[in-house]
Short mmCIF file of C-alpha atoms in Angstrom, two decimals:
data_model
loop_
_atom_site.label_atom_id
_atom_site.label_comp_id
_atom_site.label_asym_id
_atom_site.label_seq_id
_atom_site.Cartn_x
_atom_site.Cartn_y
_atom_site.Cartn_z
CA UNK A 1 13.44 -12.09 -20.35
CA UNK A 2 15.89 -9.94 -20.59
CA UNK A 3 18.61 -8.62 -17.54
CA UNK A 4 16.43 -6.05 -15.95
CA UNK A 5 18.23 -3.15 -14.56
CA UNK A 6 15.65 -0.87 -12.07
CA UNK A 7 17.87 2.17 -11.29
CA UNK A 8 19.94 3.19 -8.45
CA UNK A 9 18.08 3.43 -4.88
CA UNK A 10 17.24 7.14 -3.95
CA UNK A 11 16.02 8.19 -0.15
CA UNK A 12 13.85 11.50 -0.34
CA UNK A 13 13.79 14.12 2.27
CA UNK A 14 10.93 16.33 2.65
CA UNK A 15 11.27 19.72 4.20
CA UNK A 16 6.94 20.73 4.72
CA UNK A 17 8.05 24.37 4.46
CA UNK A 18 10.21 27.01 5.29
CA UNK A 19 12.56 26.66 8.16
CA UNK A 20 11.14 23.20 9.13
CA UNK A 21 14.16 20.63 9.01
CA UNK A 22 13.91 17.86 6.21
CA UNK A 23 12.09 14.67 7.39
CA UNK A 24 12.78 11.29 5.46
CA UNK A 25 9.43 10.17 3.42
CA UNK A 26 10.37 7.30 1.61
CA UNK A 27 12.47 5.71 -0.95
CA UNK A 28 12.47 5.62 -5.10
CA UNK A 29 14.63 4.55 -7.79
CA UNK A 30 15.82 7.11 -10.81
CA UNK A 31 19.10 6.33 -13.35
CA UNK A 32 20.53 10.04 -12.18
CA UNK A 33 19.88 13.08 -10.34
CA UNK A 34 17.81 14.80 -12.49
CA UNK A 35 15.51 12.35 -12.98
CA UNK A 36 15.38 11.15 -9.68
CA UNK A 37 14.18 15.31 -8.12
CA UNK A 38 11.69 14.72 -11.09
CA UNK A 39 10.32 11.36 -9.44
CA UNK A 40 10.53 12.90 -6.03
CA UNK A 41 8.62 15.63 -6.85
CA UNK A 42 5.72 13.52 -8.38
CA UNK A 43 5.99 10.35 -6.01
CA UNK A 44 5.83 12.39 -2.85
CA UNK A 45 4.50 15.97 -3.24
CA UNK A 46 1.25 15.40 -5.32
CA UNK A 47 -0.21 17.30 -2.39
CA UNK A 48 2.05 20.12 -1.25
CA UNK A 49 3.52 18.01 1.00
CA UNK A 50 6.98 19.49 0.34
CA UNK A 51 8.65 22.67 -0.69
CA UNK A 52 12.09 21.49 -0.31
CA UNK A 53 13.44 18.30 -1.45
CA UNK A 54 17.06 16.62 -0.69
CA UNK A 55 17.89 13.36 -2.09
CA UNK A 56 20.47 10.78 -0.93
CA UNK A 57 21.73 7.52 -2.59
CA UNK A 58 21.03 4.98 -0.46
CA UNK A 59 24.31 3.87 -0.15
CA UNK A 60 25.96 6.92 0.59
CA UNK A 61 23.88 6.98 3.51
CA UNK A 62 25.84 6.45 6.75
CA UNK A 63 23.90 4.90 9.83
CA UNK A 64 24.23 3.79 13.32
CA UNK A 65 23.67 -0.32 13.80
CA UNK A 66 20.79 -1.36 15.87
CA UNK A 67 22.61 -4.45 17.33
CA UNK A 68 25.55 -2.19 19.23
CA UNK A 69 22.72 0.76 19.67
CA UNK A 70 22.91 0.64 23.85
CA UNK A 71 26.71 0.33 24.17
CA UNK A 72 26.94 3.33 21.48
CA UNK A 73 24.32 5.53 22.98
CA UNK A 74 25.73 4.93 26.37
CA UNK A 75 27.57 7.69 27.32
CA UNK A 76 24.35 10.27 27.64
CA UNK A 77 22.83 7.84 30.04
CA UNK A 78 24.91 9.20 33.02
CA UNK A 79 25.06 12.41 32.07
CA UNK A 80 21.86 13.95 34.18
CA UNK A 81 23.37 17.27 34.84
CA UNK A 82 22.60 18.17 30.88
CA UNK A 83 19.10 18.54 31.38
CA UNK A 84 17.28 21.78 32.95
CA UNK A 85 15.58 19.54 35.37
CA UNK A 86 18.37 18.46 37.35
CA UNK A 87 19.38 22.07 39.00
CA UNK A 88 17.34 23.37 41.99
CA UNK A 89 16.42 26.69 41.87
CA UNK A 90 15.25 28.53 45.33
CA UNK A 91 11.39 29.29 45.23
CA UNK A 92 10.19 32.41 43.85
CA UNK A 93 13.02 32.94 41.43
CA UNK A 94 11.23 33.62 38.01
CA UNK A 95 12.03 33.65 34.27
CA UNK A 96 14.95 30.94 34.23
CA UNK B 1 16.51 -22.75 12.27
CA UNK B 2 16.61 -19.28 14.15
CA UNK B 3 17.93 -18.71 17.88
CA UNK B 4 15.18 -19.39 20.07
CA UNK B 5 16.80 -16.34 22.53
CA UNK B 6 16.68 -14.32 19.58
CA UNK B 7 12.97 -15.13 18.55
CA UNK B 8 11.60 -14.35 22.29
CA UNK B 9 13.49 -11.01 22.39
CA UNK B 10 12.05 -10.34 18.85
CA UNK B 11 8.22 -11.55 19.94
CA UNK B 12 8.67 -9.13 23.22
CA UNK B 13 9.71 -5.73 20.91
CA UNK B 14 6.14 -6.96 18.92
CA UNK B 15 4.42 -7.32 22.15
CA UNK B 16 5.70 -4.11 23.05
CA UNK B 17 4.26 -2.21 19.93
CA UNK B 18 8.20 -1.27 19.01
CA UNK B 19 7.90 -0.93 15.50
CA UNK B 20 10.98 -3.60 13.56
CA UNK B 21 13.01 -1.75 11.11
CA UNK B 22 14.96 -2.75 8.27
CA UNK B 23 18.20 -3.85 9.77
CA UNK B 24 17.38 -5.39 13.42
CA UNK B 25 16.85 -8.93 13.41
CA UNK B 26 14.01 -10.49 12.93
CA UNK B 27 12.62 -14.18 11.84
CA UNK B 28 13.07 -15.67 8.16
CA UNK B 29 10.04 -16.45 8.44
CA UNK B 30 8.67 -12.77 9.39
CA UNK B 31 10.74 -11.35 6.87
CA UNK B 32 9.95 -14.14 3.94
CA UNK B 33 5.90 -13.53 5.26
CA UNK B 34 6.35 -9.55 4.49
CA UNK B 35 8.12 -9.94 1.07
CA UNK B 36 5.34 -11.92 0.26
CA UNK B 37 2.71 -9.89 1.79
CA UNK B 38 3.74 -6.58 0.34
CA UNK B 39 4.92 -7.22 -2.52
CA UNK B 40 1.50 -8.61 -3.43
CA UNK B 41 -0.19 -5.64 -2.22
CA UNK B 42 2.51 -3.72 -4.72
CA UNK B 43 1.33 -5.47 -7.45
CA UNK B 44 -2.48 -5.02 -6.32
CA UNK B 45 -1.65 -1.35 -6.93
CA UNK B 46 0.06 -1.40 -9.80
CA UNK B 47 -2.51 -3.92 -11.79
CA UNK B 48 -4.96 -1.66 -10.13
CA UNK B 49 -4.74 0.63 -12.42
CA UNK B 50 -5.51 -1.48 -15.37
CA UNK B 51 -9.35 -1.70 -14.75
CA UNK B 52 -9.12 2.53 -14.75
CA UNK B 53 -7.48 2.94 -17.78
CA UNK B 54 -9.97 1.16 -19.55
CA UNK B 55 -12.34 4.60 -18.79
CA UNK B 56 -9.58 7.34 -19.17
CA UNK B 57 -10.79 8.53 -22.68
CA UNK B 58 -14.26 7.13 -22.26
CA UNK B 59 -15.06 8.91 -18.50
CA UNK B 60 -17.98 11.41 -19.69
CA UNK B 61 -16.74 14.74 -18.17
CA UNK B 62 -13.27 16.30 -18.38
CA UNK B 63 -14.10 16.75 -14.42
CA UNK B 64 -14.33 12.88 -14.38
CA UNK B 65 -11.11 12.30 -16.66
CA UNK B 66 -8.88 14.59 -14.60
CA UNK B 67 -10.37 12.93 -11.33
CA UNK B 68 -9.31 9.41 -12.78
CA UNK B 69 -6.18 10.56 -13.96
CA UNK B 70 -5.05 11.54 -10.33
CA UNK B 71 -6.29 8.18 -8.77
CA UNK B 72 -4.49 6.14 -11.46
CA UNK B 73 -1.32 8.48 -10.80
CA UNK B 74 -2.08 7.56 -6.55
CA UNK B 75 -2.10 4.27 -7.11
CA UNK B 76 1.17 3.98 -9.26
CA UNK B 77 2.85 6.24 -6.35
CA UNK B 78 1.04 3.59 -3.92
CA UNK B 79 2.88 0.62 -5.84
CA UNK B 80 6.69 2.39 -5.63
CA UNK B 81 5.79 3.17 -2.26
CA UNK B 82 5.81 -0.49 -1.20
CA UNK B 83 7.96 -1.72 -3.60
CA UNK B 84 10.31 -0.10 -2.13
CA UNK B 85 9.29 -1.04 1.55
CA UNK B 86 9.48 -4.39 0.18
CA UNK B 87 12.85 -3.86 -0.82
CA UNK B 88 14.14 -3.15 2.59
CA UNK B 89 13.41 -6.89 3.23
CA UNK B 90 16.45 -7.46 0.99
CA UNK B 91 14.55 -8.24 -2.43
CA UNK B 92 15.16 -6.60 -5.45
CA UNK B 93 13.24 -5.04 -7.76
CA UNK B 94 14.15 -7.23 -10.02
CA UNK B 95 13.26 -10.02 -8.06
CA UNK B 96 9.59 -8.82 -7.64
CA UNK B 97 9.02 -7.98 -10.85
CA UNK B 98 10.10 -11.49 -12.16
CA UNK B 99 8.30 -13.12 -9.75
CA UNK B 100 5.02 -11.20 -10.75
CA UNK B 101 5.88 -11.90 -14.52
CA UNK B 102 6.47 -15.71 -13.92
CA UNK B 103 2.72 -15.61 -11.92
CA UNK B 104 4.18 -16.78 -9.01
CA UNK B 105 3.75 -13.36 -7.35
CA UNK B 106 -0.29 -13.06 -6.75
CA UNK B 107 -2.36 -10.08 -6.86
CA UNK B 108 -5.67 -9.32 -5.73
CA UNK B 109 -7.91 -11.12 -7.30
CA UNK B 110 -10.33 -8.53 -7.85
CA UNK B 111 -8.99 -7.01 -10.37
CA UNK B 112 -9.25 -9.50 -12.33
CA UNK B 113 -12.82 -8.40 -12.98
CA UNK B 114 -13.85 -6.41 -16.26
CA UNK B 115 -15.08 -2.37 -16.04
CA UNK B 116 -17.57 -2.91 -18.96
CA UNK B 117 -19.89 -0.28 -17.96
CA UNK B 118 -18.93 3.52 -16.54
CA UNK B 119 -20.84 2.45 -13.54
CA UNK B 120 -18.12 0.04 -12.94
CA UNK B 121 -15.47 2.98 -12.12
CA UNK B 122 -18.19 4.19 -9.54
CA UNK B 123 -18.69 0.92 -7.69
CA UNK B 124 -14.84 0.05 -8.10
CA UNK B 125 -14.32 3.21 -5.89
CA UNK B 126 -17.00 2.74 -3.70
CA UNK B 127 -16.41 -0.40 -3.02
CA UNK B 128 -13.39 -2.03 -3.98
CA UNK B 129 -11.19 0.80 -2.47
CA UNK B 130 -13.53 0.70 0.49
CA UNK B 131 -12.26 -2.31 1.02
CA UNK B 132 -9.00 -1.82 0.20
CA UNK B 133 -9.46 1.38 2.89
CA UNK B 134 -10.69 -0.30 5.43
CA UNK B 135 -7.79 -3.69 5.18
CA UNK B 136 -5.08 -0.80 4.83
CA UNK B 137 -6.28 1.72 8.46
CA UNK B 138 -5.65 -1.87 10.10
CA UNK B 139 -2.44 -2.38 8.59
CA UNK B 140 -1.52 1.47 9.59
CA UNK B 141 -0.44 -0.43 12.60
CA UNK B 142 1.87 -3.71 11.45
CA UNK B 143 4.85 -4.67 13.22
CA UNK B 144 7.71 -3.81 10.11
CA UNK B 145 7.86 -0.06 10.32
CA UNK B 146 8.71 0.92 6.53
CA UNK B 147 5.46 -1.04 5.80
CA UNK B 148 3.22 1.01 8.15
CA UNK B 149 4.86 4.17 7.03
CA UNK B 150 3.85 3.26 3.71
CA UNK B 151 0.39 2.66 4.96
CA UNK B 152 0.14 5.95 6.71
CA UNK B 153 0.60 7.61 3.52
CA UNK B 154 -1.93 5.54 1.34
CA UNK B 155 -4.37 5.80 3.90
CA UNK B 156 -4.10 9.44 3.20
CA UNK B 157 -4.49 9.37 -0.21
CA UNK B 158 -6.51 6.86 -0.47
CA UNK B 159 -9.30 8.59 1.15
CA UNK B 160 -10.45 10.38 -2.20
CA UNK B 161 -10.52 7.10 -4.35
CA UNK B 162 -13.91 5.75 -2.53
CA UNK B 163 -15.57 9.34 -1.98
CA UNK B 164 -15.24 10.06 -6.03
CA UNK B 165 -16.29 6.95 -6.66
CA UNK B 166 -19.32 7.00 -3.85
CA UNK B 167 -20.29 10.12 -6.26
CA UNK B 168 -20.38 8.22 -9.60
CA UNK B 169 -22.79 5.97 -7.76
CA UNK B 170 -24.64 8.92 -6.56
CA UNK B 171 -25.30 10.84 -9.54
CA UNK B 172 -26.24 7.19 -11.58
CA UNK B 173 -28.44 6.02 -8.76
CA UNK B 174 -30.55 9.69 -8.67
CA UNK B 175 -30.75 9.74 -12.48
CA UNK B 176 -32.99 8.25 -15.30
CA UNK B 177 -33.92 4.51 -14.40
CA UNK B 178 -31.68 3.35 -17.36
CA UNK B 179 -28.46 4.94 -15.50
CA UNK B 180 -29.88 3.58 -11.34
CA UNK B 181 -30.15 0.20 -13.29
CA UNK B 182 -26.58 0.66 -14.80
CA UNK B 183 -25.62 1.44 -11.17
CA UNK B 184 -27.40 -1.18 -9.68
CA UNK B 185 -25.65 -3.83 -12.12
CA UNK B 186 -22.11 -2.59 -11.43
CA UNK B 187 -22.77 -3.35 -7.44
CA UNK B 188 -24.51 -6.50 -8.28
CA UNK B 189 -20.90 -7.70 -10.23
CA UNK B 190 -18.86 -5.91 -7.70
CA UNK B 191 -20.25 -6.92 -4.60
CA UNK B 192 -19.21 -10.11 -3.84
CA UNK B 193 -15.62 -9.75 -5.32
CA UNK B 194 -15.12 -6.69 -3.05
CA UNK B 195 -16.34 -8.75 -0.03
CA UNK B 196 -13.87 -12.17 -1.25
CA UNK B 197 -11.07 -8.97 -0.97
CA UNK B 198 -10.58 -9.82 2.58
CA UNK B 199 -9.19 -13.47 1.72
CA UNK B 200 -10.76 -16.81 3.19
CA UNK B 201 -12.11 -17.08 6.68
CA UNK B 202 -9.99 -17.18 9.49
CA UNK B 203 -10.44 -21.14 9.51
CA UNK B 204 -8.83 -21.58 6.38
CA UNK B 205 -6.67 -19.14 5.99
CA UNK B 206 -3.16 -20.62 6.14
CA UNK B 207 -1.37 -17.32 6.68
CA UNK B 208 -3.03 -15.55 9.58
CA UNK B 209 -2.55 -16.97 13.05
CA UNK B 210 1.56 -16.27 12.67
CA UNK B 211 0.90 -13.18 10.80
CA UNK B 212 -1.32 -11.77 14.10
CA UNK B 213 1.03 -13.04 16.64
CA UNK B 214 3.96 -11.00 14.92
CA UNK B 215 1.43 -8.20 13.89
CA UNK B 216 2.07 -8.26 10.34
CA UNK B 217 -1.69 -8.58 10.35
CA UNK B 218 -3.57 -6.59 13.28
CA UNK B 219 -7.05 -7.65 12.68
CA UNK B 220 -8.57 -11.13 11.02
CA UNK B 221 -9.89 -11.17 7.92
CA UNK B 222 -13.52 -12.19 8.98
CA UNK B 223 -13.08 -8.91 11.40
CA UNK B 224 -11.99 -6.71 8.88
CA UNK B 225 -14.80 -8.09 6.17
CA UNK B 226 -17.22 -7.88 8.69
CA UNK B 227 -16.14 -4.51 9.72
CA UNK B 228 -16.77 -3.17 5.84
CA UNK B 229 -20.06 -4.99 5.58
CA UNK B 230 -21.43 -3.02 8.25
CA UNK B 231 -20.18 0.64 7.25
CA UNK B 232 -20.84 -0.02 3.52
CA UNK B 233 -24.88 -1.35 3.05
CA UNK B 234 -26.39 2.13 4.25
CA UNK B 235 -24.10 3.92 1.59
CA UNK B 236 -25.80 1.55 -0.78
CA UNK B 237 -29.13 1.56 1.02
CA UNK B 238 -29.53 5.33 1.50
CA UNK B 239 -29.95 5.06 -2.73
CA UNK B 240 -31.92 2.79 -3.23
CA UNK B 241 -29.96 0.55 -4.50
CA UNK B 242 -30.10 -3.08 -3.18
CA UNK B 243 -27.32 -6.05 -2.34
CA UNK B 244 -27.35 -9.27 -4.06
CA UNK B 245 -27.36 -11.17 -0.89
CA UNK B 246 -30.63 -12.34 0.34
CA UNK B 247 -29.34 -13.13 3.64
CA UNK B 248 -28.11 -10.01 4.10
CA UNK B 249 -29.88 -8.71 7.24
CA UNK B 250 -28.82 -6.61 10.11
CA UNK B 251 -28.85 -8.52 13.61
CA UNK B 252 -30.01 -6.82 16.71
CA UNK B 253 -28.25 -9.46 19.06
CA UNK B 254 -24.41 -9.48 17.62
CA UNK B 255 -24.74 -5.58 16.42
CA UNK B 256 -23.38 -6.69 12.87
CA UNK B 257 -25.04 -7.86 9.65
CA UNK B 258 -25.50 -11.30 8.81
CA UNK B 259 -24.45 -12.10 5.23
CA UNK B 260 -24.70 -15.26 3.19
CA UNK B 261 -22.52 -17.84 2.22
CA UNK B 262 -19.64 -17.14 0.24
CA UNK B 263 -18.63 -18.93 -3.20
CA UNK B 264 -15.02 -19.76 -2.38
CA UNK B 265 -14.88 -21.58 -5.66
CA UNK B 266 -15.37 -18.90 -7.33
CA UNK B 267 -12.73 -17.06 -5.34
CA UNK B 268 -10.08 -19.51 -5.80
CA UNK B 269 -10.65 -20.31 -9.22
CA UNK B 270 -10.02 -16.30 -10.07
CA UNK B 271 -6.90 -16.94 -7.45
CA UNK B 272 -5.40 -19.94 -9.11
CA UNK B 273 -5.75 -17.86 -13.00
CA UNK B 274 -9.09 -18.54 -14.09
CA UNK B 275 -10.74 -15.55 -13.45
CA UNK B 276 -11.85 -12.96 -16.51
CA UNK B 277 -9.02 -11.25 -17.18
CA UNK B 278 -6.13 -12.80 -15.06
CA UNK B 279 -4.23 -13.37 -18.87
CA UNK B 280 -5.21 -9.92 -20.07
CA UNK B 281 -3.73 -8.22 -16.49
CA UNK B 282 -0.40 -10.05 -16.79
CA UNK B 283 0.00 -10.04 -19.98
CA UNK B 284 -0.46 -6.00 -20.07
CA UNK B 285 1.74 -5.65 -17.45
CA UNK B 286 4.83 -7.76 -19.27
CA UNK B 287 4.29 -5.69 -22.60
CA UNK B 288 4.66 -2.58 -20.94
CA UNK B 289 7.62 -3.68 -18.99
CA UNK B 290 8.78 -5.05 -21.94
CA UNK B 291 8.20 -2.15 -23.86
CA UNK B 292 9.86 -0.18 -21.62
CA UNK B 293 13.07 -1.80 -21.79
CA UNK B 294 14.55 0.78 -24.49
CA UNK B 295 13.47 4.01 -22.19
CA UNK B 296 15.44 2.09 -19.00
CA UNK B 297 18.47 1.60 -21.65
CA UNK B 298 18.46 5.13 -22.53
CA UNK B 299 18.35 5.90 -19.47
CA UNK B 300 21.30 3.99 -17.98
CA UNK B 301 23.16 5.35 -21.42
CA UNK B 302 22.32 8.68 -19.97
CA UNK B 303 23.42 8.55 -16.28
CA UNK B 304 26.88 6.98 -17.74
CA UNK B 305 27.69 9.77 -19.77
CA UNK B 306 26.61 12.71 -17.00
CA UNK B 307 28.86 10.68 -14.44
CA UNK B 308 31.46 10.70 -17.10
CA UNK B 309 31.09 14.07 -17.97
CA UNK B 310 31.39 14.91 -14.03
CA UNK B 311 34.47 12.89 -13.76
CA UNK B 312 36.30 14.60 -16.24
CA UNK B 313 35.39 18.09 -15.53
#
């Protein structure tokens, strides 16, 4: 048999519609960009699932590593005061 | 030999229903068991569709053609999806595909079995993506979390492949004798290999007790069969159409039906090559991967002289 070659990796991004962020749906391979937006749209919007598409090489992406995750996410741990929740507000007071 | 601190840290996160993702650690053997296990269910896909094409010019409506033309296009987008969940296990492509080519990659079995009649594309629906339906809801929740995404997503999709084929059934069963008979033969040959879809029992089946402890698997296989035994014989019953299992029979006690025996010979004889059409599947699937090998080529040829162009520019 002869050396295969299977394209480059491709992730897809989905946005559902208007104004909704992008959402990662899966993965597919495609030789270039063109062809890989043509794949996207027929792998993953057969069913109006999408009326945006982005598409990243796979190894352009950039991502956090699960192994260090708790020592990187650390410093909002301590960091209460960001959230609504942790101010008092007298009774009474309305619309805040 | 992996670190045994490791391994119970990794079989609390499964414990815990917290899905594993590509890049946290995880066994050799988990991740060897999921190549295996989707890749194979890749390849069920994408031989799937072999069985289908047969009917594309022959289905008798343009209603019918279109309708098969948009399952065989599901089940090709099925077979990418979990190739490429496979390939977050650190396999290639490549890889797959060779070991597919090379038969030492399986497939399910069932499609080894010939659509001779138009019937067949009815009860192949019906049934064998009932089946299929029913093994992939329970997978919905495995442990490896590109693998259940992928799931999700079939699931969805997957729901129109046994309703149009439930209504092939229907309109052969409720017209002339000659086409109930033609639908009555294509669940007599389809039965049983829809049923052997579910793999050997529990007893003897050398993958499953590991596969359930790390929830690769969430449900037996005798569960799982048992489960699409008992939702599928009304569907058939409702008809008029009958099972070829005389000890079919529904039991009060146990709230299930009681089926009969089994021919695992049969089963593992189609496994192990021998079935109908287990040459005529592979060898389709090489010549068109073969004969593909020019449009990949011009392809690559293509990209390089875009990303040339780009460069230059």
């Amino acid at each position: 048999m002869s050396e295969d070659n299977q394209g480059i990796l491709w992730e897809v991004f989905l946005q559902p519609k208007p104004g909704r962020p992008f959402k990662h749906v899966g993965s597919l391979h495609a030789y270039d960009k063109k062809m890989a937006m043509t794949s996207a749209r027929d792998l993953y919007t057969r069913r109006g699932e999408g009326k945006g598409i982005w598409l990243v090489k796979s190894q352009d992406i950039v991502s956090s590593h699960p192994e260090d995750g708790e020592a990187f996410f650390d410093p909002s741990n301590d960091k209460v005061y960001r959230h609504p929740t942790f101010y008092s507000i007298p009774d009474g007071v309305k619309h805040i | 030999m992996d670190d045994p601190k490791k391994l119970a840290e990794f079989q609390e996160k499964i414990d815990a229903d917290i899905k594993i993702e590509p890049r946290d650690w995880m066994p050799e053997k988990y991740r060897q068991n999921l190549i295996r296990q989707i890749s194979q269910h890749a390849h069920s896909e994408i031989i799937g569709m072999q069985p289908e094409k047969n009917w594309l010019t022959r289905a008798p409506s343009i209603r019918a053609k279109k309708i098969l033309m948009a399952k065989i296009q599901d089940e090709a987008g099925h077979g990418l999806y979990l190739y490429c969940a496979a390939e977050t296990l650190g396999v290639s492509r490549e890889q797959v595909l060779n070991l597919l080519h090379e038969g030492k990659a399986k497939y399910s079995s069932v499609f080894n079995y010939p659509a001779i009649t138009w019937a067949d594309m009815g009860a192949i629906g019906w049934l064998v993506d009932g089946a299929a339906i029913v093994n992939q809801v329970s997978l919905q929740g495995t442990s490896y979390g590109p693998y259940s995404r992928a799931m999700v997503k079939i699931c969805m999709e997957e729901s129109f492949h046994q309703r149009q084929g439930y209504e092939v059934v229907v309109s052969l069963a409720k017209g002339t004798p000659e086409q109930k008979q033609m639908a009555q033969d294509a669940l007599n040959r389809w039965w049983w290999p829809s049923v052997m879809m579910f793999g050997p029992h529990d007893a003897e089946s050398a993958h499953s007790n590991q596969s359930l402890k790390w929830k690769i698997k969430r449900e037996s296989n005798d569960e799982l069969r048992q489960r699409f035994i008992d939702k599928t014989i009304h569907q058939g019953e409702i008809l008029g159409l009958t099972f070829p299992d005389p000890d079919l029979k529904w039991n009060e006690s146990t709230g299930h039906y009681d089926y009969g025996k089994i021919d695992w010979d049969e089963f593992w004889n189609v496994v192990k090559g021998n079935g109908p059409g287990n040459k005529q599947r592979l060898n389709h699937n090489i010549a068109a991967h073969e004969d593909g090998q020019w449009v990949r080529e011009a392809a690559i040829a293509y990209a390089d002289k875009i990303n040339s162009k780009t460069k230059t520019a």
